[in-house]
Amino acid sequence: MDRGSSAPWLTATQLYPESGATRTARIDPVPPRACGRTDAGGKSNPKGTGRCERQAVFGGDGYSRQVRARDLESTDRRADGSGGIGRHGQRANEGQPGTHQRLLLREQLRHIEELEARIARLTQEIAKRMRPFEDQLERLDTIPGVGRQTAEVILAEVGPDIEHFPSAAHLASWAGMCPGSHESAGKRKSGRTRKGNPTLRRALVEAAQAAGRTRNTYLSAQFRRIAQRRGNKRAAVAVGHTILVIAYYLLKRKTTYEDLGPLYFEEKQRETAIRNSIKRLERFGYKVTLEARTPA
C-alpha cells in the first residue's frame, strides 16, 4: 500500500462521507412541529427530535400516537403550569406533518440509509485491503484514544513505510500538527498550525479528545495539563501531535506502546525542581548532599 493507492480516499470517505456543514444526519431543518415536538415557546426541542421519531411519522399511527402521548404527558407536567400550550396556541401533540414535510423527511431518511450502506461497503473493502498490514494496525491500536478506524486512517495517510519521513518532526510538519514559529523582537506571535493533511489532522484530533477522557494514562494527564492553561482545543492539537509522534516510533521501531503513567509530569517537575535548587545553592558556594528523610 503506497501513498499513490486508493486507501487514503477510502478511509476518508468511510469516516467523513460528507462535510460537517452539510452532514445529512442532522435533519433538524424540517420543522419539528411536523413530528409533534415543540416546547411551550413554540421552539424546537433538539433533545426530543430524532431519527426514530421521524420514522414514526411513516411507520403507522400506533407508534406516532405513543410519541405524541409521551409528549403530552411531559408538557402537562411543566412547572410554569402552561400545560404545554405554546405561544402560537398549539399543543405539542397536535403537530401533523404535511405533504411537504413528509417529502423532506422521506428523502432525508432515505439519504441517511444510503450513506450507511455506503459506509458499510467501504468498511468491508478497507478491511480487505488492510489485511497485509494487520501487524502495524495492532501496534497503533495500543495507543490510548486510537481505535481501529483511526489506526487505518494513520496507516493509509502516512503509509506503512515510515522511512520516507526522516524524523517524527518531519512527519508532524507534513501532517500540519506542529505549531508554527512566528517571533518578532523577542515576542512570540501566533503559533497557528499549518493546514497539512486535513483527513489525518481530523482523525488525530478526535483520537486526542478520546485519549483525554481515558483514565490513568500519560495522554490524559497531558491533555488536562494543557487544557487548564490553554483550553481544550489547543490541548487536542497538542495531544494529537503526541499521538502522531508515538505512531511514528511504533512503526519505525516495530514495537508496542508503553504508557508512562499519569504521574509522569509530576515526577518530571519534582526532579526538575530538585535539580534547579541544587544548582542555585552550588552557585552560592555550597556543596549539597541529598539524603531522603525517613518517615516518622
Short mmCIF file of C-alpha atoms in Angstrom, two decimals:
data_model
loop_
_atom_site.label_atom_id
_atom_site.label_comp_id
_atom_site.label_asym_id
_atom_site.label_seq_id
_atom_site.Cartn_x
_atom_site.Cartn_y
_atom_site.Cartn_z
CA MET A 1 0.00 0.00 0.00
CA ASP A 2 1.85 3.07 -1.19
CA ARG A 3 0.85 6.70 -0.98
CA GLY A 4 -0.50 6.52 -4.52
CA SER A 5 -3.07 3.85 -3.71
CA SER A 6 -6.76 4.48 -3.15
CA ALA A 7 -6.65 3.54 0.55
CA PRO A 8 -6.46 7.17 1.79
CA TRP A 9 -9.54 8.05 -0.26
CA LEU A 10 -11.40 5.01 1.08
CA THR A 11 -10.70 5.76 4.75
CA ALA A 12 -11.57 9.43 4.34
CA THR A 13 -14.83 8.59 2.59
CA GLN A 14 -15.68 5.97 5.20
CA LEU A 15 -15.27 8.34 8.14
CA TYR A 16 -16.45 11.59 6.55
CA PRO A 17 -18.89 10.84 3.70
CA GLU A 18 -19.99 14.48 3.72
CA SER A 19 -18.57 17.70 5.09
CA GLY A 20 -19.63 18.76 8.55
CA ALA A 21 -21.61 21.73 7.26
CA THR A 22 -23.89 19.58 5.09
CA ARG A 23 -23.96 16.34 7.03
CA THR A 24 -27.34 14.81 6.30
CA ALA A 25 -27.62 13.08 9.65
CA ARG A 26 -28.70 16.44 11.03
CA ILE A 27 -32.33 16.51 9.96
CA ASP A 28 -33.43 19.43 12.16
CA PRO A 29 -34.18 21.85 9.26
CA VAL A 30 -37.54 20.08 8.85
CA PRO A 31 -39.97 21.86 11.21
CA PRO A 32 -40.11 19.84 14.46
CA ARG A 33 -43.79 20.74 14.72
CA ALA A 34 -44.37 18.31 11.86
CA CYS A 35 -43.32 15.48 14.15
CA GLY A 36 -45.26 16.69 17.16
CA ARG A 37 -42.29 18.11 19.08
CA THR A 38 -42.45 21.72 20.21
CA ASP A 39 -41.87 23.20 23.62
CA ALA A 40 -44.14 25.67 25.33
CA GLY A 41 -42.50 28.53 23.47
CA GLY A 42 -43.06 27.07 20.04
CA LYS A 43 -39.33 26.39 19.55
CA SER A 44 -37.80 23.12 18.50
CA ASN A 45 -36.68 20.65 21.13
CA PRO A 46 -33.48 19.10 19.71
CA LYS A 47 -33.25 16.57 22.53
CA GLY A 48 -36.64 15.15 21.64
CA THR A 49 -36.30 15.08 17.87
CA GLY A 50 -34.51 12.08 16.49
CA ARG A 51 -34.41 9.61 13.70
CA CYS A 52 -36.72 7.10 15.39
CA GLU A 53 -39.41 9.71 15.91
CA ARG A 54 -39.10 10.93 12.34
CA GLN A 55 -39.54 7.38 11.16
CA ALA A 56 -42.63 7.12 13.35
CA VAL A 57 -44.30 9.60 11.02
CA PHE A 58 -44.16 6.97 8.27
CA GLY A 59 -44.35 3.86 10.44
CA GLY A 60 -48.07 3.92 11.21
CA ASP A 61 -50.38 5.67 13.62
CA GLY A 62 -49.72 3.32 16.54
CA TYR A 63 -46.18 4.39 17.31
CA SER A 64 -46.94 8.02 16.39
CA ARG A 65 -49.71 8.08 18.98
CA GLN A 66 -47.30 6.73 21.60
CA VAL A 67 -44.81 9.50 20.84
CA ARG A 68 -47.48 12.20 20.98
CA ALA A 69 -48.93 10.78 24.20
CA ARG A 70 -45.50 10.87 25.81
CA ASP A 71 -45.04 14.48 24.67
CA LEU A 72 -48.42 15.47 26.10
CA GLU A 73 -47.63 13.79 29.42
CA SER A 74 -44.28 15.59 29.70
CA THR A 75 -45.65 19.01 28.73
CA ASP A 76 -48.61 18.72 31.11
CA ARG A 77 -46.15 18.46 34.00
CA ARG A 78 -44.47 21.79 33.24
CA ALA A 79 -43.59 23.72 36.34
CA ASP A 80 -44.99 27.00 34.98
CA GLY A 81 -48.47 25.49 34.67
CA SER A 82 -48.75 26.33 31.00
CA GLY A 83 -49.77 22.76 30.20
CA GLY A 84 -47.65 22.68 27.06
CA ILE A 85 -49.54 25.46 25.27
CA GLY A 86 -47.12 27.35 23.02
CA ARG A 87 -47.19 31.00 22.05
CA HIS A 88 -48.85 30.02 18.78
CA GLY A 89 -51.71 28.31 20.63
CA GLN A 90 -50.67 24.80 19.66
CA ARG A 91 -50.06 21.86 21.97
CA ALA A 92 -47.01 19.70 21.45
CA ASN A 93 -49.11 16.68 20.49
CA GLU A 94 -51.13 18.42 17.79
CA GLY A 95 -48.43 18.74 15.14
CA GLN A 96 -49.21 16.80 11.98
CA PRO A 97 -46.80 16.55 9.04
CA GLY A 98 -47.98 18.00 5.79
CA THR A 99 -47.17 16.79 2.30
CA HIS A 100 -44.07 19.00 2.08
CA GLN A 101 -42.68 17.85 5.44
CA ARG A 102 -43.33 14.21 4.62
CA LEU A 103 -41.44 14.56 1.35
CA LEU A 104 -38.42 16.17 3.03
CA LEU A 105 -38.33 13.64 5.85
CA ARG A 106 -38.67 10.70 3.49
CA GLU A 107 -35.82 11.93 1.28
CA GLN A 108 -33.55 12.67 4.25
CA LEU A 109 -34.12 9.29 5.86
CA ARG A 110 -33.52 7.57 2.52
CA HIS A 111 -30.27 9.52 2.07
CA ILE A 112 -29.08 8.53 5.55
CA GLU A 113 -29.77 4.87 4.79
CA GLU A 114 -27.81 5.18 1.53
CA LEU A 115 -24.86 6.72 3.38
CA GLU A 116 -24.92 3.95 5.98
CA ALA A 117 -24.90 1.31 3.24
CA ARG A 118 -22.06 3.13 1.52
CA ILE A 119 -20.01 3.25 4.72
CA ALA A 120 -20.64 -0.47 5.30
CA ARG A 121 -19.35 -1.31 1.80
CA LEU A 122 -16.27 0.86 2.28
CA THR A 123 -15.60 -0.69 5.69
CA GLN A 124 -15.53 -4.16 4.13
CA GLU A 125 -13.24 -3.02 1.31
CA ILE A 126 -10.86 -1.27 3.73
CA ALA A 127 -10.71 -4.35 5.96
CA LYS A 128 -9.78 -6.46 2.92
CA ARG A 129 -7.04 -4.06 1.81
CA MET A 130 -5.64 -3.69 5.33
CA ARG A 131 -5.12 -7.41 5.94
CA PRO A 132 -1.43 -7.36 4.89
CA PHE A 133 -0.80 -4.61 7.45
CA GLU A 134 -2.51 -6.16 10.46
CA ASP A 135 0.71 -6.06 12.48
CA GLN A 136 1.07 -2.29 12.07
CA LEU A 137 -2.60 -1.75 12.89
CA GLU A 138 -2.31 -3.72 16.11
CA ARG A 139 0.67 -1.60 17.17
CA LEU A 140 -1.20 1.63 16.53
CA ASP A 141 -4.27 0.27 18.31
CA THR A 142 -2.28 0.08 21.57
CA ILE A 143 -2.17 3.89 21.80
CA PRO A 144 -4.88 5.28 24.13
CA GLY A 145 -7.61 7.01 22.14
CA VAL A 146 -6.65 5.32 18.86
CA GLY A 147 -9.20 2.79 17.67
CA ARG A 148 -9.29 0.61 14.62
CA GLN A 149 -10.62 3.29 12.27
CA THR A 150 -8.12 5.91 13.43
CA ALA A 151 -5.29 3.41 13.01
CA GLU A 152 -6.48 2.72 9.47
CA VAL A 153 -6.52 6.45 8.68
CA ILE A 154 -2.99 6.94 10.06
CA LEU A 155 -1.65 3.98 8.12
CA ALA A 156 -3.46 4.96 4.91
CA GLU A 157 -2.33 8.58 5.00
CA VAL A 158 1.23 8.05 6.25
CA GLY A 159 1.88 4.69 4.64
CA PRO A 160 3.33 1.55 6.24
CA ASP A 161 6.86 2.51 5.18
CA ILE A 162 7.73 5.26 7.63
CA GLU A 163 11.29 5.60 6.35
CA HIS A 164 10.40 8.28 3.80
CA PHE A 165 9.98 10.66 6.76
CA PRO A 166 13.47 11.44 8.14
CA SER A 167 12.13 12.16 11.63
CA ALA A 168 8.97 12.50 13.68
CA ALA A 169 9.27 16.28 13.35
CA HIS A 170 9.12 16.00 9.55
CA LEU A 171 6.01 13.84 9.80
CA ALA A 172 4.31 16.26 12.21
CA SER A 173 5.12 19.18 9.92
CA TRP A 174 3.78 17.34 6.88
CA ALA A 175 0.57 16.47 8.73
CA GLY A 176 0.14 20.05 9.98
CA MET A 177 0.23 19.00 13.63
CA CYS A 178 3.15 21.13 14.84
CA PRO A 179 2.77 24.77 15.99
CA GLY A 180 4.12 27.50 13.77
CA SER A 181 7.04 29.70 14.79
CA HIS A 182 6.32 33.42 14.47
CA GLU A 183 8.58 35.51 16.66
CA SER A 184 9.45 39.17 16.24
CA ALA A 185 11.52 41.43 18.50
CA GLY A 186 11.67 38.73 21.13
CA LYS A 187 7.89 38.39 21.26
CA ARG A 188 6.18 35.22 20.18
CA LYS A 189 3.25 35.89 17.90
CA SER A 190 0.73 33.42 16.51
CA GLY A 191 1.59 29.73 16.83
CA ARG A 192 -1.10 28.61 14.42
CA THR A 193 -0.50 25.26 12.77
CA ARG A 194 -0.28 24.88 9.01
CA LYS A 195 -3.07 23.23 7.02
CA GLY A 196 -1.28 19.93 6.39
CA ASN A 197 -3.31 16.80 5.74
CA PRO A 198 -6.95 17.54 6.72
CA THR A 199 -8.05 13.91 6.98
CA LEU A 200 -5.14 12.93 9.20
CA ARG A 201 -5.48 16.08 11.31
CA ARG A 202 -9.15 15.42 11.97
CA ALA A 203 -8.52 11.80 12.92
CA LEU A 204 -5.68 12.76 15.28
CA VAL A 205 -7.71 15.49 16.99
CA GLU A 206 -10.61 13.09 17.53
CA ALA A 207 -8.19 10.49 18.91
CA ALA A 208 -6.71 13.13 21.22
CA GLN A 209 -10.13 14.02 22.59
CA ALA A 210 -10.81 10.35 23.23
CA ALA A 211 -7.41 9.96 24.90
CA GLY A 212 -8.19 12.93 27.13
CA ARG A 213 -11.20 11.05 28.50
CA THR A 214 -9.19 7.95 29.41
CA ARG A 215 -8.14 7.30 32.99
CA ASN A 216 -4.68 6.97 34.45
CA THR A 217 -2.78 7.43 31.20
CA TYR A 218 0.05 9.70 30.12
CA LEU A 219 -2.03 11.24 27.32
CA SER A 220 -4.96 12.07 29.60
CA ALA A 221 -2.57 13.77 32.03
CA GLN A 222 -1.05 15.75 29.17
CA PHE A 223 -4.49 16.76 27.90
CA ARG A 224 -5.65 18.03 31.31
CA ARG A 225 -2.36 19.80 31.95
CA ILE A 226 -2.56 21.79 28.71
CA ALA A 227 -6.33 22.32 28.82
CA GLN A 228 -6.08 24.05 32.19
CA ARG A 229 -3.80 26.72 30.72
CA ARG A 230 -4.63 26.88 27.01
CA GLY A 231 -8.10 25.37 26.56
CA ASN A 232 -9.44 22.10 25.19
CA LYS A 233 -8.90 22.87 21.50
CA ARG A 234 -5.19 23.56 21.84
CA ALA A 235 -4.86 20.59 24.16
CA ALA A 236 -6.44 18.36 21.50
CA VAL A 237 -3.96 19.56 18.87
CA ALA A 238 -1.01 19.08 21.23
CA VAL A 239 -2.08 15.58 22.25
CA GLY A 240 -2.80 14.76 18.60
CA HIS A 241 0.79 15.75 17.83
CA THR A 242 1.99 13.44 20.60
CA ILE A 243 -0.11 10.57 19.22
CA LEU A 244 1.41 11.08 15.76
CA VAL A 245 4.95 11.09 17.20
CA ILE A 246 4.17 7.90 19.13
CA ALA A 247 2.78 6.29 15.97
CA TYR A 248 5.96 7.24 14.09
CA TYR A 249 8.23 5.49 16.56
CA LEU A 250 5.96 2.46 16.91
CA LEU A 251 6.08 1.91 13.15
CA LYS A 252 9.78 2.72 12.89
CA ARG A 253 10.95 0.57 15.81
CA LYS A 254 8.28 -2.12 15.32
CA THR A 255 7.28 -2.12 18.96
CA THR A 256 4.13 -1.61 21.04
CA TYR A 257 3.10 1.35 23.14
CA GLU A 258 4.20 1.51 26.77
CA ASP A 259 2.40 4.12 28.83
CA LEU A 260 4.47 6.45 31.02
CA GLY A 261 1.65 6.74 33.54
CA PRO A 262 -0.45 9.66 34.81
CA LEU A 263 2.23 10.83 37.29
CA TYR A 264 4.93 11.34 34.66
CA PHE A 265 4.65 15.12 34.60
CA GLU A 266 4.54 15.40 38.39
CA GLU A 267 7.68 13.31 38.76
CA LYS A 268 9.38 15.27 36.00
CA GLN A 269 8.55 18.59 37.67
CA ARG A 270 9.76 17.24 41.01
CA GLU A 271 13.11 16.16 39.60
CA THR A 272 13.49 19.46 37.74
CA ALA A 273 12.77 21.46 40.91
CA ILE A 274 15.34 19.45 42.88
CA ARG A 275 17.98 19.83 40.18
CA ASN A 276 17.44 23.59 39.86
CA SER A 277 17.61 24.06 43.64
CA ILE A 278 20.93 22.21 43.82
CA LYS A 279 22.38 24.36 41.04
CA ARG A 280 21.31 27.56 42.77
CA LEU A 281 22.93 26.50 46.06
CA GLU A 282 26.12 25.47 44.27
CA ARG A 283 26.34 28.90 42.68
CA PHE A 284 26.41 30.35 46.18
CA GLY A 285 29.34 28.11 47.07
CA TYR A 286 27.53 25.30 48.89
CA LYS A 287 28.06 21.60 48.40
CA VAL A 288 24.73 19.81 48.54
CA THR A 289 24.29 16.21 49.61
CA LEU A 290 20.79 14.81 49.32
CA GLU A 291 19.51 12.40 51.91
CA ALA A 292 15.99 11.04 51.93
CA ARG A 293 14.04 11.76 55.09
CA THR A 294 12.87 8.67 56.94
CA PRO A 295 9.16 8.73 57.76
CA ALA A 296 8.37 9.25 61.43
#
